[in-house]
Tab-separated table of C-alpha atoms and ligand atoms in Angstrom:
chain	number	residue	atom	x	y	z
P	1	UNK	CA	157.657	-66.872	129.905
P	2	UNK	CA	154.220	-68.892	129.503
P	3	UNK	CA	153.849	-72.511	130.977
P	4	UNK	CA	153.313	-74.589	127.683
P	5	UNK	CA	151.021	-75.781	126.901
P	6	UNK	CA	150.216	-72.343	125.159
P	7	UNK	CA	146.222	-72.793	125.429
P	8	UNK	CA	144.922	-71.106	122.306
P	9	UNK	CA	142.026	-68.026	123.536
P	10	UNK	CA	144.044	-67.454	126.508
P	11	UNK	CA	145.702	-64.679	128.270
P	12	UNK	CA	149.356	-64.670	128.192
P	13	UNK	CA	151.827	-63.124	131.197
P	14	UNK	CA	151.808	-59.578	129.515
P	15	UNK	CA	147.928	-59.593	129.731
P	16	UNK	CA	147.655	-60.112	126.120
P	17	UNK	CA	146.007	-62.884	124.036
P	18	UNK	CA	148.745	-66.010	123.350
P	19	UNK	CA	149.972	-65.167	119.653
P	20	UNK	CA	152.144	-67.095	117.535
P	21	UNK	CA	154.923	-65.903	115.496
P	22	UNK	CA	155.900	-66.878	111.961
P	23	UNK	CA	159.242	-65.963	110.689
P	24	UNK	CA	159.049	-65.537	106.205
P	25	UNK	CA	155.048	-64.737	104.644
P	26	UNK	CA	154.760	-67.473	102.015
P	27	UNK	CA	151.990	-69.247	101.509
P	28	UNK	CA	153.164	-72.034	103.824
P	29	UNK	CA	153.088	-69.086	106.162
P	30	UNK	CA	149.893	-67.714	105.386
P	31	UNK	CA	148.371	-71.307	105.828
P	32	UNK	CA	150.157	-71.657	109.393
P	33	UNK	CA	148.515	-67.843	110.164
P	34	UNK	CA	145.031	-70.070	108.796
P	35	UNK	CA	144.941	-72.715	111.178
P	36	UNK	CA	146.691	-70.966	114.391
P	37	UNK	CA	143.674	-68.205	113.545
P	38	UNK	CA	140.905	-71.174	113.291
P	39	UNK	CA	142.366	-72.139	116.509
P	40	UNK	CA	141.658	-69.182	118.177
P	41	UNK	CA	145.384	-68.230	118.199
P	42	UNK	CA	146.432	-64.417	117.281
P	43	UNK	CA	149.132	-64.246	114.665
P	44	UNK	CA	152.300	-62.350	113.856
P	45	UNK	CA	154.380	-62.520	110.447
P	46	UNK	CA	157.987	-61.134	109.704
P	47	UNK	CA	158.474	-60.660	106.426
P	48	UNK	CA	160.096	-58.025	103.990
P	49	UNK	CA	157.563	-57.846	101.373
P	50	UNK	CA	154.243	-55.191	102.448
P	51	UNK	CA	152.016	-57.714	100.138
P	52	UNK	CA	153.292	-61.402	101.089
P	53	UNK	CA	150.751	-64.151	101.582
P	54	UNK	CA	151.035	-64.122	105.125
P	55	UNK	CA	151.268	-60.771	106.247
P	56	UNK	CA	147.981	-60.002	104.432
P	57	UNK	CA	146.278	-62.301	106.691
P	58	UNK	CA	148.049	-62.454	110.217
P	59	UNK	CA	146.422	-59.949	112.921
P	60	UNK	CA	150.053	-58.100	112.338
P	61	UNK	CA	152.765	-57.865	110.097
P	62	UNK	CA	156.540	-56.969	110.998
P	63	UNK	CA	157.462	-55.544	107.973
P	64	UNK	CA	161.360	-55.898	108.136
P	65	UNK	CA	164.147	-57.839	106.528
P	66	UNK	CA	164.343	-61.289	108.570
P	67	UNK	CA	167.683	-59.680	110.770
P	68	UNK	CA	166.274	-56.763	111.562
P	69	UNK	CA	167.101	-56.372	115.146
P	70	UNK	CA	164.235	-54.171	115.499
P	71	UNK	CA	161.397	-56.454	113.619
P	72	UNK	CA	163.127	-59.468	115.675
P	73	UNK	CA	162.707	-57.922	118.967
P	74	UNK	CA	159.252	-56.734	117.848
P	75	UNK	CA	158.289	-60.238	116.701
P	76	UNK	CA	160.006	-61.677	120.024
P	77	UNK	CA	157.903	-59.149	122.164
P	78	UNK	CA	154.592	-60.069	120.564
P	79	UNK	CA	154.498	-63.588	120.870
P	80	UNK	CA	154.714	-66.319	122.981
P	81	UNK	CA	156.282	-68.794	120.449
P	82	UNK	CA	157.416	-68.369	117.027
P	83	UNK	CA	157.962	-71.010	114.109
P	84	UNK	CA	159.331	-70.407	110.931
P	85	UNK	CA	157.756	-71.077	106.893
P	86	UNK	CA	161.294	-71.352	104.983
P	87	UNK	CA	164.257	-72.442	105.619
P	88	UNK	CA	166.409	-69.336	104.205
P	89	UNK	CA	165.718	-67.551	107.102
P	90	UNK	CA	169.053	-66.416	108.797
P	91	UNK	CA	169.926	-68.911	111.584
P	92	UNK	CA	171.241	-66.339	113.316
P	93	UNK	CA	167.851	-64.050	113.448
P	94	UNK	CA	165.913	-67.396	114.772
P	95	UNK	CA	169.110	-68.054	117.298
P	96	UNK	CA	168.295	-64.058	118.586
P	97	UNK	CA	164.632	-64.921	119.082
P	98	UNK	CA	165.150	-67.917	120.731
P	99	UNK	CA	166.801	-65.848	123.444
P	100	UNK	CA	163.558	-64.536	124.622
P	101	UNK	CA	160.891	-66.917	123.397
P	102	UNK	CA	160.299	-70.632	122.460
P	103	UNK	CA	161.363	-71.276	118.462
P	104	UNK	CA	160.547	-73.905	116.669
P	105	UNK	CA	162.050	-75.842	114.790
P	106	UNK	CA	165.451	-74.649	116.199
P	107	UNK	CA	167.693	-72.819	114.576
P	108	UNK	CA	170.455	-75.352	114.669
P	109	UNK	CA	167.590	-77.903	113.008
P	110	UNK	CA	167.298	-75.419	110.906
P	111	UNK	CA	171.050	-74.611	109.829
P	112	UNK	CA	171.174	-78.255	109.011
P	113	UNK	CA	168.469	-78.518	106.398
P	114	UNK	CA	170.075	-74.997	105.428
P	115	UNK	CA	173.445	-76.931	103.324
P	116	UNK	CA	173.217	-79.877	101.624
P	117	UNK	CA	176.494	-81.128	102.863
P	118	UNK	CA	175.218	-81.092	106.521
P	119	UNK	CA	172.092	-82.375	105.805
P	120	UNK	CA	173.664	-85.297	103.755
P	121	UNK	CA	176.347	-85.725	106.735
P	122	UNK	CA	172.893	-86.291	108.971
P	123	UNK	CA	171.015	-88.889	106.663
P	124	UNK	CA	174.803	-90.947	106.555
P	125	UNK	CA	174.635	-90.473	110.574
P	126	UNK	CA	170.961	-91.758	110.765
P	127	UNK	CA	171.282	-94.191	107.489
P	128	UNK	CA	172.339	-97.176	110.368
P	129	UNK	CA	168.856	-96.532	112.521
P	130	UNK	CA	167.197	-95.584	109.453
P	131	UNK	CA	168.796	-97.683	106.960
P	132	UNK	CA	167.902	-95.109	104.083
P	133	UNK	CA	170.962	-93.266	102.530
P	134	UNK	CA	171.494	-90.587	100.695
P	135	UNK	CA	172.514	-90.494	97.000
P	136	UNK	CA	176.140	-90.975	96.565
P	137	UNK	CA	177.613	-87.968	96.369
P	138	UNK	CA	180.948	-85.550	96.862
P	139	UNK	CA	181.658	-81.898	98.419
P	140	UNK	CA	183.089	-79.524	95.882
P	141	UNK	CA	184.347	-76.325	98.106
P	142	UNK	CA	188.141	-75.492	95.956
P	143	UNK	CA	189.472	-76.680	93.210
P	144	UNK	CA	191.528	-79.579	94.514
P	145	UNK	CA	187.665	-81.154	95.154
P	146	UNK	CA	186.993	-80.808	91.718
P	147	UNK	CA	189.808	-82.323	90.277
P	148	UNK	CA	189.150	-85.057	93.017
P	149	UNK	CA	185.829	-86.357	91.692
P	150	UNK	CA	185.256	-89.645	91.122
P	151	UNK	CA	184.369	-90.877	87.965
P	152	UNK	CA	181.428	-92.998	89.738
P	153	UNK	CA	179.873	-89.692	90.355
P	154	UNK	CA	179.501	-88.634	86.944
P	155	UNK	CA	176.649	-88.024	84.869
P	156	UNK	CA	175.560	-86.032	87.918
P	157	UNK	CA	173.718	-83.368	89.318
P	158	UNK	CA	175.706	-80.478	91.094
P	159	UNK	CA	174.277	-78.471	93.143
P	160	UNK	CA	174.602	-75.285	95.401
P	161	UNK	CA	175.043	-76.556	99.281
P	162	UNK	CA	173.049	-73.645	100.289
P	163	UNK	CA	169.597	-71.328	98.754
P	164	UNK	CA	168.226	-73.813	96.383
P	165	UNK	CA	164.600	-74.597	95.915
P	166	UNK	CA	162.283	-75.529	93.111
P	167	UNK	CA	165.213	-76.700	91.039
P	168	UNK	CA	167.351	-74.007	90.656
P	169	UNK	CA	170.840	-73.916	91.597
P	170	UNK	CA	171.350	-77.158	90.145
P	171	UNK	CA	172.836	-78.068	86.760
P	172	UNK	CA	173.021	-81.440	85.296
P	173	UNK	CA	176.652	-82.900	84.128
P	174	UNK	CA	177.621	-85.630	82.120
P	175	UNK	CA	181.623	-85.066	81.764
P	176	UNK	CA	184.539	-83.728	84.014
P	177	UNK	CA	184.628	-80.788	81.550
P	178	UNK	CA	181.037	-80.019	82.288
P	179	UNK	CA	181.454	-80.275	85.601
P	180	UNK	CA	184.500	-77.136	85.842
P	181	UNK	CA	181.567	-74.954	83.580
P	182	UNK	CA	179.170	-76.005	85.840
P	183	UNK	CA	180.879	-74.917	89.194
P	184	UNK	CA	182.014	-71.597	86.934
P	185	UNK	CA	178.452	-71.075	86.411
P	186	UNK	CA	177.097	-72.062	89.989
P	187	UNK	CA	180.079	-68.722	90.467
P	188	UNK	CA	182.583	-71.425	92.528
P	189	UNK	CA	180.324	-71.430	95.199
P	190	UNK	CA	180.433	-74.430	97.719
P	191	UNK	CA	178.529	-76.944	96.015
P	192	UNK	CA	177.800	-80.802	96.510
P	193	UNK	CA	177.907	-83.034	92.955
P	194	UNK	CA	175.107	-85.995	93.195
P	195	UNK	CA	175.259	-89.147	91.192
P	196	UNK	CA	172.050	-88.813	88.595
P	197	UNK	CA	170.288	-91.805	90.056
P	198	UNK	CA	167.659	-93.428	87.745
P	199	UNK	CA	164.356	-92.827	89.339
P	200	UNK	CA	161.582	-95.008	89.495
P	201	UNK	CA	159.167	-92.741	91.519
P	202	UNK	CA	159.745	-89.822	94.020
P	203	UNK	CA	157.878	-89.443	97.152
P	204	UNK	CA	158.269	-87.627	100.424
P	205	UNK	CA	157.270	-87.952	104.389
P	206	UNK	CA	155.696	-85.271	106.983
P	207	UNK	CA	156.498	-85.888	110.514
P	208	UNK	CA	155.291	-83.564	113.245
P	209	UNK	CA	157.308	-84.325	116.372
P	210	UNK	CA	156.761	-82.555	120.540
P	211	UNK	CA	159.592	-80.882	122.510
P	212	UNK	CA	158.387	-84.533	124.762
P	213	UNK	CA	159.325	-86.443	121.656
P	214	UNK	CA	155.923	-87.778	120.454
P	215	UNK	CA	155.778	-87.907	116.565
P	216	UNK	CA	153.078	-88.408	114.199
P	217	UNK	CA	153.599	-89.470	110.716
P	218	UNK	CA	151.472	-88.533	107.762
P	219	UNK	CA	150.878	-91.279	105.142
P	220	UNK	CA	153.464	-91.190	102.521
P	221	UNK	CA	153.571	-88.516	99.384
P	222	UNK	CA	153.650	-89.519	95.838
P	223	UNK	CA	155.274	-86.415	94.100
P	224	UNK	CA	155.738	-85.801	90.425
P	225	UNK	CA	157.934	-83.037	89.145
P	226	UNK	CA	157.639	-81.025	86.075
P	227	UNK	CA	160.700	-78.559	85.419
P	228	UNK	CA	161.995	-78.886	88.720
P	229	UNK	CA	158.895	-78.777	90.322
P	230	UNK	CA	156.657	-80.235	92.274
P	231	UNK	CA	153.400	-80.557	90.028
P	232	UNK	CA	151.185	-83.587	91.292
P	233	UNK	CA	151.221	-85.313	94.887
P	234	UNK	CA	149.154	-88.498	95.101
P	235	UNK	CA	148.310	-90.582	98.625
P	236	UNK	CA	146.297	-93.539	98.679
P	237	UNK	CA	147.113	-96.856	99.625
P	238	UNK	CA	149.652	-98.633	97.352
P	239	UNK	CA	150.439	-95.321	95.218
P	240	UNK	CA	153.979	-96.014	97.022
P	241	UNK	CA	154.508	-100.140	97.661
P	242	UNK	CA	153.800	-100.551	101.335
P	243	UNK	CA	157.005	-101.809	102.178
P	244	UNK	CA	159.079	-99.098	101.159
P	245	UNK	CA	156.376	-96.458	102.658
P	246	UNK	CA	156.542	-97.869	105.809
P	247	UNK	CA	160.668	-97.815	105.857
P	248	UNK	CA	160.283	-94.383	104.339
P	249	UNK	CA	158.256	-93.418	107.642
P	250	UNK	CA	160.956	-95.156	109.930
P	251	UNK	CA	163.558	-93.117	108.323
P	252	UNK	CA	161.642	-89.802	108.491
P	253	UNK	CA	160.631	-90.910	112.427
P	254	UNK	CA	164.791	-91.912	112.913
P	255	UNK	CA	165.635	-88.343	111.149
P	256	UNK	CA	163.673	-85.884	113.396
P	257	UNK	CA	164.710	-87.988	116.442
P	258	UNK	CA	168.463	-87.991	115.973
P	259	UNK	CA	167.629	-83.690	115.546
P	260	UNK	CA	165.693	-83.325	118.156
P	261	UNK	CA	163.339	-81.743	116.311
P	262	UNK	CA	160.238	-79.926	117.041
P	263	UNK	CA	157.921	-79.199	114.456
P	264	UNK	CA	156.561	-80.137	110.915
P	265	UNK	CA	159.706	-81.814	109.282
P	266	UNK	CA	159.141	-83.200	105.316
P	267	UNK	CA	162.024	-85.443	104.273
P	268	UNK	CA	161.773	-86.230	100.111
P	269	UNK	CA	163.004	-89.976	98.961
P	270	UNK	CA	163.727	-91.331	95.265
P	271	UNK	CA	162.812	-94.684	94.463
P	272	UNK	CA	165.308	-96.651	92.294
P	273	UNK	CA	166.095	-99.819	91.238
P	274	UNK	CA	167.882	-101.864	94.151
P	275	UNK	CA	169.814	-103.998	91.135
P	276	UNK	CA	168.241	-107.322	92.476
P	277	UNK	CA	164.991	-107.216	90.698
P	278	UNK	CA	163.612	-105.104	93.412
P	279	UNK	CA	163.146	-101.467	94.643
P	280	UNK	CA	165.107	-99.234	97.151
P	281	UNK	CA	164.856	-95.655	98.264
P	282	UNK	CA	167.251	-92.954	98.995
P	283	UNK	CA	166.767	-90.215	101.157
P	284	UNK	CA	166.919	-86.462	99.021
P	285	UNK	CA	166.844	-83.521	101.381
P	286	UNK	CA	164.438	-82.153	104.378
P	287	UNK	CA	162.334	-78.925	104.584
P	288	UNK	CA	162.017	-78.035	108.291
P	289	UNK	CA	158.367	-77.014	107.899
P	290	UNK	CA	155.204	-77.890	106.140
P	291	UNK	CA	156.079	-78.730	103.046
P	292	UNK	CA	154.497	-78.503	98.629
P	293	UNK	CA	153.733	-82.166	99.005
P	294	UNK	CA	151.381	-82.113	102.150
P	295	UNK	CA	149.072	-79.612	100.831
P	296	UNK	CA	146.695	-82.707	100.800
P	297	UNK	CA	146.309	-82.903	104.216
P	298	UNK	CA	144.144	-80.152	104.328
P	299	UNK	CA	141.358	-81.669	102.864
P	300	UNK	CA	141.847	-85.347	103.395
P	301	UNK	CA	143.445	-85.673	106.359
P	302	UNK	CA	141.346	-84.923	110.009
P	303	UNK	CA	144.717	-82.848	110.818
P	304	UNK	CA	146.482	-80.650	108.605
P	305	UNK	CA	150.158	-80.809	108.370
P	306	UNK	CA	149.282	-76.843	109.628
P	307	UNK	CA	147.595	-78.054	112.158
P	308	UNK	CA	150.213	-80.078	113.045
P	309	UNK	CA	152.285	-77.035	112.712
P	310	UNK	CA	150.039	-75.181	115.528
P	311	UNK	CA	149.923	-78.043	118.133
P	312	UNK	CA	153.888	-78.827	117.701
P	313	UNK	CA	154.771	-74.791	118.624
P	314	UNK	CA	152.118	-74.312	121.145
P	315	UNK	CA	153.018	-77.542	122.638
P	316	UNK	CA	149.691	-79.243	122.446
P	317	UNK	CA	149.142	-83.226	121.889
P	318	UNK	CA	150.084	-84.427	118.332
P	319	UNK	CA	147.004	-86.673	117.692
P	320	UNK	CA	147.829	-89.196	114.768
P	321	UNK	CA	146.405	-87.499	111.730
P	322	UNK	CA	143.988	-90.253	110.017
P	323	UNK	CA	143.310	-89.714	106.256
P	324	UNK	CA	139.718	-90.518	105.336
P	325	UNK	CA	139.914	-89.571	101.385
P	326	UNK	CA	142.172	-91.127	98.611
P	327	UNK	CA	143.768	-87.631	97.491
P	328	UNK	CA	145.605	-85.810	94.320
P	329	UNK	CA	146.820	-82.177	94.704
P	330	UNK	CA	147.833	-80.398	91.610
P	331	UNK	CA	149.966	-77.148	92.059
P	332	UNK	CA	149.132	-73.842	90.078
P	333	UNK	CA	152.034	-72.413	88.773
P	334	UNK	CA	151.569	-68.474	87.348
P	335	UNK	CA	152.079	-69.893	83.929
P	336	UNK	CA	148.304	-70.995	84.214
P	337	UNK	CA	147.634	-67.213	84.657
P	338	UNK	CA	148.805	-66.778	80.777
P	339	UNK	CA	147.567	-69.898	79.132
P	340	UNK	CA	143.607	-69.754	80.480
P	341	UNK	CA	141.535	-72.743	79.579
P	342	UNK	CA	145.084	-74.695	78.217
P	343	UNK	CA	145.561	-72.930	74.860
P	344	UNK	CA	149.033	-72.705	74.868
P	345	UNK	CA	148.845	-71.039	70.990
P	346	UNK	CA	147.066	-68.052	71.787
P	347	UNK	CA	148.968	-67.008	75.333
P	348	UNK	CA	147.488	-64.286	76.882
P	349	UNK	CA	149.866	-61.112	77.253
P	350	UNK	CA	148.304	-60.108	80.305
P	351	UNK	CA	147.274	-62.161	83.256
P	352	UNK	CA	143.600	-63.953	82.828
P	353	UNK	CA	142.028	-65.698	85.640
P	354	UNK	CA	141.796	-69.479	84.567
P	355	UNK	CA	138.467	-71.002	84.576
P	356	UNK	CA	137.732	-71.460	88.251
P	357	UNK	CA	133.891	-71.997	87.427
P	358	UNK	CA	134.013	-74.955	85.852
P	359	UNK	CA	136.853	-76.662	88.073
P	360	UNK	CA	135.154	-76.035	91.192
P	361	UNK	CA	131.886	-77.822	89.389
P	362	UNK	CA	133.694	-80.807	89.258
P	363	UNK	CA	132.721	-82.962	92.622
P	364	UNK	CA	135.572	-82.771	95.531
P	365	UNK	CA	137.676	-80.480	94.605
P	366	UNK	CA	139.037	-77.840	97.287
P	367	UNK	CA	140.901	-74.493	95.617
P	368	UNK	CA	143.372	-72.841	97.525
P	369	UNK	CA	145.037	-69.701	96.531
P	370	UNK	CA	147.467	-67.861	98.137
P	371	UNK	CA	146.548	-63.897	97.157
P	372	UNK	CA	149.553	-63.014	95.165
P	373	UNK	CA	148.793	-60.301	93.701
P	374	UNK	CA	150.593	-61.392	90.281
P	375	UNK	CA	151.181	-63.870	88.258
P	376	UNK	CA	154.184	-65.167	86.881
P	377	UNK	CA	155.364	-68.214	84.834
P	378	UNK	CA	156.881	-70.681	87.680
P	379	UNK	CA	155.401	-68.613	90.706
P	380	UNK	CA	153.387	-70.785	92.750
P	381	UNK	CA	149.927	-69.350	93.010
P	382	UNK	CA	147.760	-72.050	94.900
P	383	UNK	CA	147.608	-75.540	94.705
P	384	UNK	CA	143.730	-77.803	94.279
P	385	UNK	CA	143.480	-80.611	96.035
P	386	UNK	CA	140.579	-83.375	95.018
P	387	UNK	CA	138.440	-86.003	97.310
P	388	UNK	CA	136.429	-88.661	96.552
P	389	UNK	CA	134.965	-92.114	98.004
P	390	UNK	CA	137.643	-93.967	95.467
P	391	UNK	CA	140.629	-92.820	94.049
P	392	UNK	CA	138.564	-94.192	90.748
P	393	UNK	CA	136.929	-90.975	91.209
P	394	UNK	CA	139.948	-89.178	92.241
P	395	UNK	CA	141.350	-89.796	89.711
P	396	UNK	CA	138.958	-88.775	86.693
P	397	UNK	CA	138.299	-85.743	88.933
P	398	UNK	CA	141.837	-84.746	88.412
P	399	UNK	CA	141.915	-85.856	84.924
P	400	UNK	CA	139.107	-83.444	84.068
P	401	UNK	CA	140.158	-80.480	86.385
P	402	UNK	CA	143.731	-80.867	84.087
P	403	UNK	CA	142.488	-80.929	80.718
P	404	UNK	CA	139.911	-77.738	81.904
P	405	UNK	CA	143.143	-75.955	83.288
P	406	UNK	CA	145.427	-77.187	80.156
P	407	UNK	CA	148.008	-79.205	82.059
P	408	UNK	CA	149.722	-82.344	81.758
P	409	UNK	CA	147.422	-85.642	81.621
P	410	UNK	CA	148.461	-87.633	84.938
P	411	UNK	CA	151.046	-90.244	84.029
F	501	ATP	P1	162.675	-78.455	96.024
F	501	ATP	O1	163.143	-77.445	97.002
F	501	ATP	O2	161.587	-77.964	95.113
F	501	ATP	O3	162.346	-79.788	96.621
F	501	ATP	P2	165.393	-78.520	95.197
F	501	ATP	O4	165.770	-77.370	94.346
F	501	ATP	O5	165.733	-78.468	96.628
F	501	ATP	O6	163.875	-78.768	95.023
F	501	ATP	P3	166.115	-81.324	94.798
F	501	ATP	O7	164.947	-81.824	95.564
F	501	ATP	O8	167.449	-81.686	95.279
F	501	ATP	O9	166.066	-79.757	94.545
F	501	ATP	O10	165.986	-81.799	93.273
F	501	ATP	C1	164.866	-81.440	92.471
F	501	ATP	C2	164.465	-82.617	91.617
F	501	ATP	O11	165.546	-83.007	90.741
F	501	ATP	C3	164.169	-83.885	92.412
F	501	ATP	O12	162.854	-83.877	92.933
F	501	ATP	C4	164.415	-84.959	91.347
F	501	ATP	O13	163.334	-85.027	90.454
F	501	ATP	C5	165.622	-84.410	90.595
F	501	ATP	N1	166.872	-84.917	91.199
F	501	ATP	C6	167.563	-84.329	92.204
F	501	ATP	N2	168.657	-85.047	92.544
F	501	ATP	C7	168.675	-86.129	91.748
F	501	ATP	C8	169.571	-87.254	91.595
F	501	ATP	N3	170.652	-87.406	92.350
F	501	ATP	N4	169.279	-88.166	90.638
F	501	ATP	C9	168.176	-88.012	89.840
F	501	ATP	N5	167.302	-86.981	89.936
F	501	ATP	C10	167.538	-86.044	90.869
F	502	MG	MG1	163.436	-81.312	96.556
């Protein structure tokens, strides 16, 4: 095995150039594969699909399902360490590879951030050093849980403890009754029911945190949901009161410690009412990667949460990333695909480009897309994130790069 630091450009014990491994070929894999590759780093992807984002731009793609033994053993022999871009991967497949190589985050990190109920169990475990908890909340595994609820919990939100994302695998209840169809619906899987909390504002935190335990914390996310998904994050100073962004740091520093985690970790936080007059937060859930929300960093930040990413797995210092631009990122759902130029009368039955042109002629603005090859309504497709001197300008940047693309008007 390779002394780490794994020095990007060199030559590993096999005779081979040091390569990094990415488990799932998203686009949060494809922009890992980015910056490892502007880094001088070769790159491997695993991932079932022959067109995903990341295989079509890593020096080689495993093209298996995630527990292949074969693609595992081929991805193990390969690289020197491997990370991972979602956190459905099998925890088994990542506890396999860790036999033979360095993986990052762990897979027992990993499994955590995998159920709901576990990763709520952690926040109540860290909630004394962190002093953040989670919503209040109850497990629903058999029917004797459901009948058990109590009535504090309700209207609610119940979700699945495991394979959620964007939204889905959640249903919202207001009544006991609603909550048996909902856990009917959700097919009586194991399932965690969540007081609706009123939210003020939601934001999240990216911590990158060494196998020697240094951490670096990004500034905090502003993060504004449409549907169920993540549709505008906003950092600049006082987007998020300072007081609560700095606890909402300490938490997210107090979280990856009490893991032991190594890697990119995002935690998300509501903020609600505290009932005194003031405001509170409560920690939501973790993504044990680069996460929607720090898509910013790219382009305001001088380190990239991918970055970050890169020097975390190869075991290289974690320099304190510094952002030097007030920032919004807007996500690009396929929808846009259908609707070009915001005329949501005349949709478009086939898939137009939307009007890249005149966005990109607006001043700071930075397009990423992630080479999907299609288009559909909720698929993320890229994201854009904007830069200016002030968020002044940011801000009517953004303003006019949404009315060209037909979205929402900032709130
Ligand atoms: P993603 O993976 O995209 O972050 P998810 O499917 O894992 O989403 P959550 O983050 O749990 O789901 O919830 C999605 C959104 O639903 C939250 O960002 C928030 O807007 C709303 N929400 C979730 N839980 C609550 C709650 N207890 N009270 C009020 N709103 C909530
Ligand atoms: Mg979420």
């Amino acid at each position: 095995m390779n002394a780490f630091p794994l020095l990007p450009g060199a030559v590993n014990d096999r005779g081979q150039p040091v390569t990094l491994g990415v488990m799932g070929g998203g686009q949060l894999g494809r922009m890992f594969v980015q910056a490892a590759q502007a880094m001088g780093y070769v790159t491997v992807v695993l991932d079932p699909d022959p067109a995903s984002p990341a295989g079509l731009v890593a020096h080689h793609h495993v093209c298996t399902a995630y527990d292949d033994p074969q693609g595992l053993a081929e991805l193990a022999g390969r690289c020197d360490a491997i990370t991972t871009e979602f956190e459905n991967v099998p925890a088994q497949a990542l506890r396999a590879l860790a036999q033979q190589r360095p993986v990052a985050p762990s897979a027992d990190c990993v499994a955590v951030a995998q159920d709901r109920l576990q990763e709520k169990a952690h926040f109540v475990q860290c909630a004394p050093i962190s002093g953040v908890h989670p919503a209040p909340h109850a497990a629903i595994d058999n029917p004797a849980q459901l009948a058990a609820v109590p009535e504090a919990l309700l209207p609610g939100i119940l979700k699945t403890a495991r394979l959620g994302y964007d939204g889905k695998g959640q249903v919202r209840v207001r009544t006991r009754e609603e909550l048996a169809a909902a856990w009917a619906q959700l097919g009586r899987v194991s399932c965690v029911l969540e007081k609706m909390l009123p939210l003020r504002s939601e934001c999240s935190v990216l911590v990158a945190r060494g196998a020697d335990g240094q951490v670096v914390t990004f500034p905090v996310q502003k993060n504004t949901h449409h549907d169920g998904i993540l549709a505008i994050t906003e950092v600049r100073e006082g987007a998020v009161p300072a007081e609560l962004a700095a606890r909402a740091q300490a938490s997210t520093v107090a979280i990856a410690h009490h893991l032991g985690y190594v890697g990119v970790l995002c935690v998300e936080y509501f903020v609600v009412d505290d009932g005194r007059g003031g405001l509170d937060l409560v920690v939501n859930e973790m993504a044990p990667r680069p996460h929607n929300s720090g898509h910013y960093s790219q382009n305001a930040c001088d380190l990239s949460q991918f970055e970050a990413q890169v020097r975390a797995l190869a075991g290289l210092p974690l320099a304190a990333p510094r952002q030097h631009s007030p920032t919004i990122m807007i996500n690009l759902l396929g929808d846009l695909w259908f609707n070009p130029n915001g005329v949501r009368a005349q949709a478009a039955a086939q898939p137009v480009s939307p009007p890249w042109a005149e966005v990109l002629a607006l001043p700071g603005t930075h397009l990423h897309l992630y080479g999907k090859l299609s288009a559909r309504r909720g698929r993320k497709m890229g994201h854009l994130n904007i830069t200016g001197e002030t968020f002044g300008q940011v801000h009517d940047t953004a303003a006019r790069a949404l009315a060209l693309l037909g979205l929402p008007p900032l709130e």
